[in-house]
XYZ file of C-alpha atoms in Angstrom:
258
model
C 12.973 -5.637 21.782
C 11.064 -8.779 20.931
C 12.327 -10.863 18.208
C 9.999 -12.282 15.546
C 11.554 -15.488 15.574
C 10.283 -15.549 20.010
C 6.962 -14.015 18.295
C 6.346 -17.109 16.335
C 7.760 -19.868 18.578
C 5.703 -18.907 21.441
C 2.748 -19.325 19.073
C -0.376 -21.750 20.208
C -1.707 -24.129 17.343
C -5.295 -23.678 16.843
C -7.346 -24.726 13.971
C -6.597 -23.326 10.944
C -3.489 -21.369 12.218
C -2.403 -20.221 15.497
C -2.594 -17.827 18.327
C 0.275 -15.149 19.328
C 0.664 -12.548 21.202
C 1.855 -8.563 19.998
C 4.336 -7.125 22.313
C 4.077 -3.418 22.629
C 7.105 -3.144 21.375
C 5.501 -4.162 17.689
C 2.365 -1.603 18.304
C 2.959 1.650 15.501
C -0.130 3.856 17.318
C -2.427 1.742 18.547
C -2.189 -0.991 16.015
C 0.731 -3.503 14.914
C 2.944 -2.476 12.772
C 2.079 -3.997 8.994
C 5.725 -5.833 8.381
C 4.923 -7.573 11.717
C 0.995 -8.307 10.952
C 2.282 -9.588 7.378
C 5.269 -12.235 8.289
C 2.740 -13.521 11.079
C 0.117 -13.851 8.343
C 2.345 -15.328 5.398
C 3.736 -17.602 8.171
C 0.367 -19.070 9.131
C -0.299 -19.085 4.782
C 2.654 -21.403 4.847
C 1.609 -23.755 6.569
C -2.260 -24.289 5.235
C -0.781 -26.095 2.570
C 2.115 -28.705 2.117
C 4.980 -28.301 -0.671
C 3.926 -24.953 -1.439
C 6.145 -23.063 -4.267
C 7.512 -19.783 -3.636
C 6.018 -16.566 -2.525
C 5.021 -14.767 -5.410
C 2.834 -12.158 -4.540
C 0.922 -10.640 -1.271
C -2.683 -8.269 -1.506
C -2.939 -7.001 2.024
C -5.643 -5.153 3.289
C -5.557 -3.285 6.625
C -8.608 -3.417 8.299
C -9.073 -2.472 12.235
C -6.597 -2.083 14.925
C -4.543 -5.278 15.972
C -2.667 -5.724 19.708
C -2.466 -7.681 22.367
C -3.505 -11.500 21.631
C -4.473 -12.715 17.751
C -5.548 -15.356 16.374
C -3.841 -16.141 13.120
C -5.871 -18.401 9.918
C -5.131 -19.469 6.894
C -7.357 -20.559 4.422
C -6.424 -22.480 0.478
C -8.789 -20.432 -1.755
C -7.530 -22.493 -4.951
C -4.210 -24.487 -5.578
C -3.835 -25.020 -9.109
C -0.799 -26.588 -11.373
C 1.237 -23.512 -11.700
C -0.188 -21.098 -8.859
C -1.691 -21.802 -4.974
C -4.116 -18.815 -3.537
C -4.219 -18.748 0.035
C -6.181 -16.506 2.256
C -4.797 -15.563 5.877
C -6.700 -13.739 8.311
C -5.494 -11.953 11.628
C -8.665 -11.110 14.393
C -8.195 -9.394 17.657
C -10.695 -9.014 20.420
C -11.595 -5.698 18.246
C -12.337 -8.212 14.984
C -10.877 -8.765 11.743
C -7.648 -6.247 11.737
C -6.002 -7.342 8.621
C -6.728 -9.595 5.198
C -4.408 -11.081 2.906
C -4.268 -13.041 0.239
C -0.606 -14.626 -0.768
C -0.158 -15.941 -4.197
C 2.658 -18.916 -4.379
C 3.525 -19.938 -7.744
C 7.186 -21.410 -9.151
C 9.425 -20.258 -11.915
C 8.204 -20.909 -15.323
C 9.696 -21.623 -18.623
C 9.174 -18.156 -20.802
C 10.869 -16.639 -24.057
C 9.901 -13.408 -22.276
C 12.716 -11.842 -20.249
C 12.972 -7.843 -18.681
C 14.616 -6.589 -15.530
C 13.814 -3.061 -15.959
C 17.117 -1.909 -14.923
C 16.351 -2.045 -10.980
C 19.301 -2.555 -9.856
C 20.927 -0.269 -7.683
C 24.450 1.146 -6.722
C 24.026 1.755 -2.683
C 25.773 -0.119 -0.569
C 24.758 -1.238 3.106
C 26.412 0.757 5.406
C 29.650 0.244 6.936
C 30.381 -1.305 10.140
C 31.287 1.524 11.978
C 28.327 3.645 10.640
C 26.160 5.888 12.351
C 22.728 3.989 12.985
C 19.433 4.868 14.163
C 17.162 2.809 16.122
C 13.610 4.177 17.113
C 12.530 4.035 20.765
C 11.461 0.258 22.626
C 7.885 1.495 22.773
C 7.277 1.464 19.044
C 8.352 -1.082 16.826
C 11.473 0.862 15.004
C 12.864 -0.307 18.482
C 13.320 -3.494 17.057
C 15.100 -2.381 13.700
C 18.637 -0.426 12.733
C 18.547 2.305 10.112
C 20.783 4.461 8.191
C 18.850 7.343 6.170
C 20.056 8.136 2.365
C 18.895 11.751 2.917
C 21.124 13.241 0.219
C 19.841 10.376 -2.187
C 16.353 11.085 -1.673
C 15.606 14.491 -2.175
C 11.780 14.183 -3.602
C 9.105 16.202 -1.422
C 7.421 13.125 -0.841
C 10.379 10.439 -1.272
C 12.182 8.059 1.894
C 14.955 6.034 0.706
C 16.648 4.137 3.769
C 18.624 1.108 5.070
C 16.725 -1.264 7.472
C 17.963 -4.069 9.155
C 15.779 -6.638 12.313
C 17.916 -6.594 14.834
C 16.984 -10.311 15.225
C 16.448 -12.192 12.534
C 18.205 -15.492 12.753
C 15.644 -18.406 11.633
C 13.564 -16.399 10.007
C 12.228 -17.839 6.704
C 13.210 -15.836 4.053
C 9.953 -14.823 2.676
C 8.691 -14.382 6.139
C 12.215 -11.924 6.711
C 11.129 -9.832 3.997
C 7.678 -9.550 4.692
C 8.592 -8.300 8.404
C 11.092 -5.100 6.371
C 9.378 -4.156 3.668
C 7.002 -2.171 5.513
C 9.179 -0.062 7.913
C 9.441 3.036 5.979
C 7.113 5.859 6.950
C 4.533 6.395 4.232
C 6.028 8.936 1.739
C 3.603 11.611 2.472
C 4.578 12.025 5.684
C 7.081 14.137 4.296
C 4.927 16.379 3.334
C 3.482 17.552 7.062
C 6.713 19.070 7.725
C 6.324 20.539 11.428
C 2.881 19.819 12.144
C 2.401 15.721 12.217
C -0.823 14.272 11.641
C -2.442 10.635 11.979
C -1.386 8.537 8.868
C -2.791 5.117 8.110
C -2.086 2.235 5.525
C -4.868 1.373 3.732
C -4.071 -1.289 1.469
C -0.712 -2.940 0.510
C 0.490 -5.073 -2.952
C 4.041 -6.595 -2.994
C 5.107 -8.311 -5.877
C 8.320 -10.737 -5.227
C 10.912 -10.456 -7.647
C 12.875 -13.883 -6.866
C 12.044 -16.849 -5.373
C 15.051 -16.622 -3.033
C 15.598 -13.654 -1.166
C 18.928 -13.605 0.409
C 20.948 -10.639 1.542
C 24.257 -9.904 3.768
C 24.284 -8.995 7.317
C 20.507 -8.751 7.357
C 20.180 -5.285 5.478
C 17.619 -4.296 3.051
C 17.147 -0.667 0.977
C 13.922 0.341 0.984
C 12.142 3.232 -0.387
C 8.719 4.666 -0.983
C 7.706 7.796 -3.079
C 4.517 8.980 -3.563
C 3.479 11.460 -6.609
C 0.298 12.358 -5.804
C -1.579 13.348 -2.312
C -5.462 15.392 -1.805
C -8.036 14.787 -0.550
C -6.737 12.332 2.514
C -5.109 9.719 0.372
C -2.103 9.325 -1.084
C -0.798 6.699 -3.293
C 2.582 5.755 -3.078
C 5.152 3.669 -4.938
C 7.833 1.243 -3.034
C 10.496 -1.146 -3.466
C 13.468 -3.256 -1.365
C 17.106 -4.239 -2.656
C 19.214 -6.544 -1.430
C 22.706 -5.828 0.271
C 24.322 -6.668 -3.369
C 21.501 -3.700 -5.043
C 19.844 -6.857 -6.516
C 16.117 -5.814 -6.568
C 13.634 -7.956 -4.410
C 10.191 -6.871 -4.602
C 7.871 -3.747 -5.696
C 5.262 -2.572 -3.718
C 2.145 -0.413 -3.884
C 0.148 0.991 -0.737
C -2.756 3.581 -0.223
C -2.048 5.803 2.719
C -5.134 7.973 4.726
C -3.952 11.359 5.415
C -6.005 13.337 7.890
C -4.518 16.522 7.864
C-alpha cells in the first residue's frame, strides 16, 4: 500500500507542476487508476494559482495509459471575479494520459435555493464490520469497502462504502477526488461470468459544498448506468458523506468491449 499523502511528498518541482512517480500498487490494468490520476492533477491545479476559491467542478478526460514516472502541469486558462479555470495535464513516457480542467469558484449570494432531496439514510459501517480490501497489486489494495448489495439491486447499479486506508493530510478536495472514482463502472454488472476490458472515457464531477468533511474517512458511493450498446455506456454517480450529507454528482462514459 502506498499512501497518497507519500505519493505527493515525494513529488519533484518542475515548471509548471511536478514530477511523481505511480506505484503499482495505484495501476487498475495497465493504467492508473482515475481517483489517483485526478487528486495528483487537482493537486498540481492548486497550486498554479494563489488564493484560489473552492473546488467547484472537474471535466476529466482519460486519454492514454499512465504508470511509472509523470510529469504533472497546471495551466490558468482564465481567472475571473467569481470563477478561476485551470487546466492540468498528466504525460507519461507513452504521452498525454489524462486532461482536466477544474473550475474553482466561491459561494454566491442567490434567492435561488434546491437540494433535491439527496440526502441519504446509510450509515458507515460499524467498527467491527466485515470489510473488503482488493489485492496490493491493484489499487483497491489501498482502500476498505463494505458492499450495500441488498440496497442496490439495479442490473447495472453499485452502491458501496469506500474508505483510503491513508488519508491523513490529505486536502479535502484532493481526498475526494482520490474516492470518488473507486467504484467499478456500473456496466460491469452486466458481464456477469464472462469479464471483459472496461475503460473510462470521460469523467464530470460537480462539488456540492465547498467543504467536504466526513467521519473516520468513509464515503458512499454509487454509480448506475441506464443505458449500455454498442460499447458505451453512460452512467450516473454520486458520493455522501459519513452523516448521508451529499457531496458531489458525477457523470462518466465507460467503453465496453464485449
Amino acid at each position: 500500500m502506498t499512501p497518497i499523502p507519500d505519493i505527493l511528498g515525494q513529488a519533484i518541482p518542475i515548471e509548471g507542476g511536478f514530477r511523481a512517480t505511480i506505484p503499482a500498487d495505484w495501476l487498475q490494468g495497465r493504467t492508473s487508476y482515475g481517483g489517483l490520476s485526478s487528486a495528483l492533477a487537482l493537486h498540481a491545479a492548486q497550486a498554479c494559482e494563489p488564493d484560489l476559491p473552492p473546488l467547484r467542478s472537474a471535466q476529466v478526460s482519460f486519454i492514454g495509459p499512465l504508470s511509472g514516472e509523470v510529469s504533472v502541469t497546471a495551466t490558468r486558462l482564465r481567472r475571473g471575479r467569481n470563477a478561476a479555470f485551470i487546466q492540468a495535464d498528466i504525460v507519461s513516457e507513452a504521452g498525454l494520459g489524462y486532461r482536466a480542467t477544474f473550475v474553482f469558484m466561491s459561494d454566491q449570494p442567490s434567492r435561488i435555493e434546491l437540494d433535491g432531496r439527496l440526502e441519504t439514510h446509510h450509515r458507515p459501517p460499524a467498527p467491527d464490520a466485515t470489510l473488503y480490501t482488493g489485492p496490493d497489486e491493484f489499487f483497491t489494495g489501498n482502500f476498505n469497502f463494505l458492499d450495500l448489495k441488498e440496497e442496490a439491486t439495479g442490473d447495472a447499479e453499485w452502491l458501496r462504502w469506500a474508505r483510503l486506508r491513508a488519508f491523513a493530510g490529505l486536502d479535502p478536495m484532493v481526498h475526494v477526488m482520490a474516492v470518488a472514482d473507486a467504484l467499478p463502472p456500473a456496466a460491469f454488472k452486466l458481464l456477469g461470468k464472462q469479464p471483459a476490458p472496461i475503460s473510462s472515457l470521460t469523467w464530470i464531477v460537480n462539488l456540492l459544498t465547498p467543504t467536504p468533511t466526513t467521519t473516520d474517512g468513509w464515503w458512499l458511493l454509487s454509480a448506475t448506468s441506464d443505458y449500455a450498446r454498442n460499447g458505451c455506456s453512460s452512467q450516473t454517480m454520486m458520493i455522501w458523506n459519513a452523516d448521508g450529507q451529499p457531496i458531489a454528482q458525477g457523470m462518466q462514459s465507460v467503453a465496453i468491449f464485449a
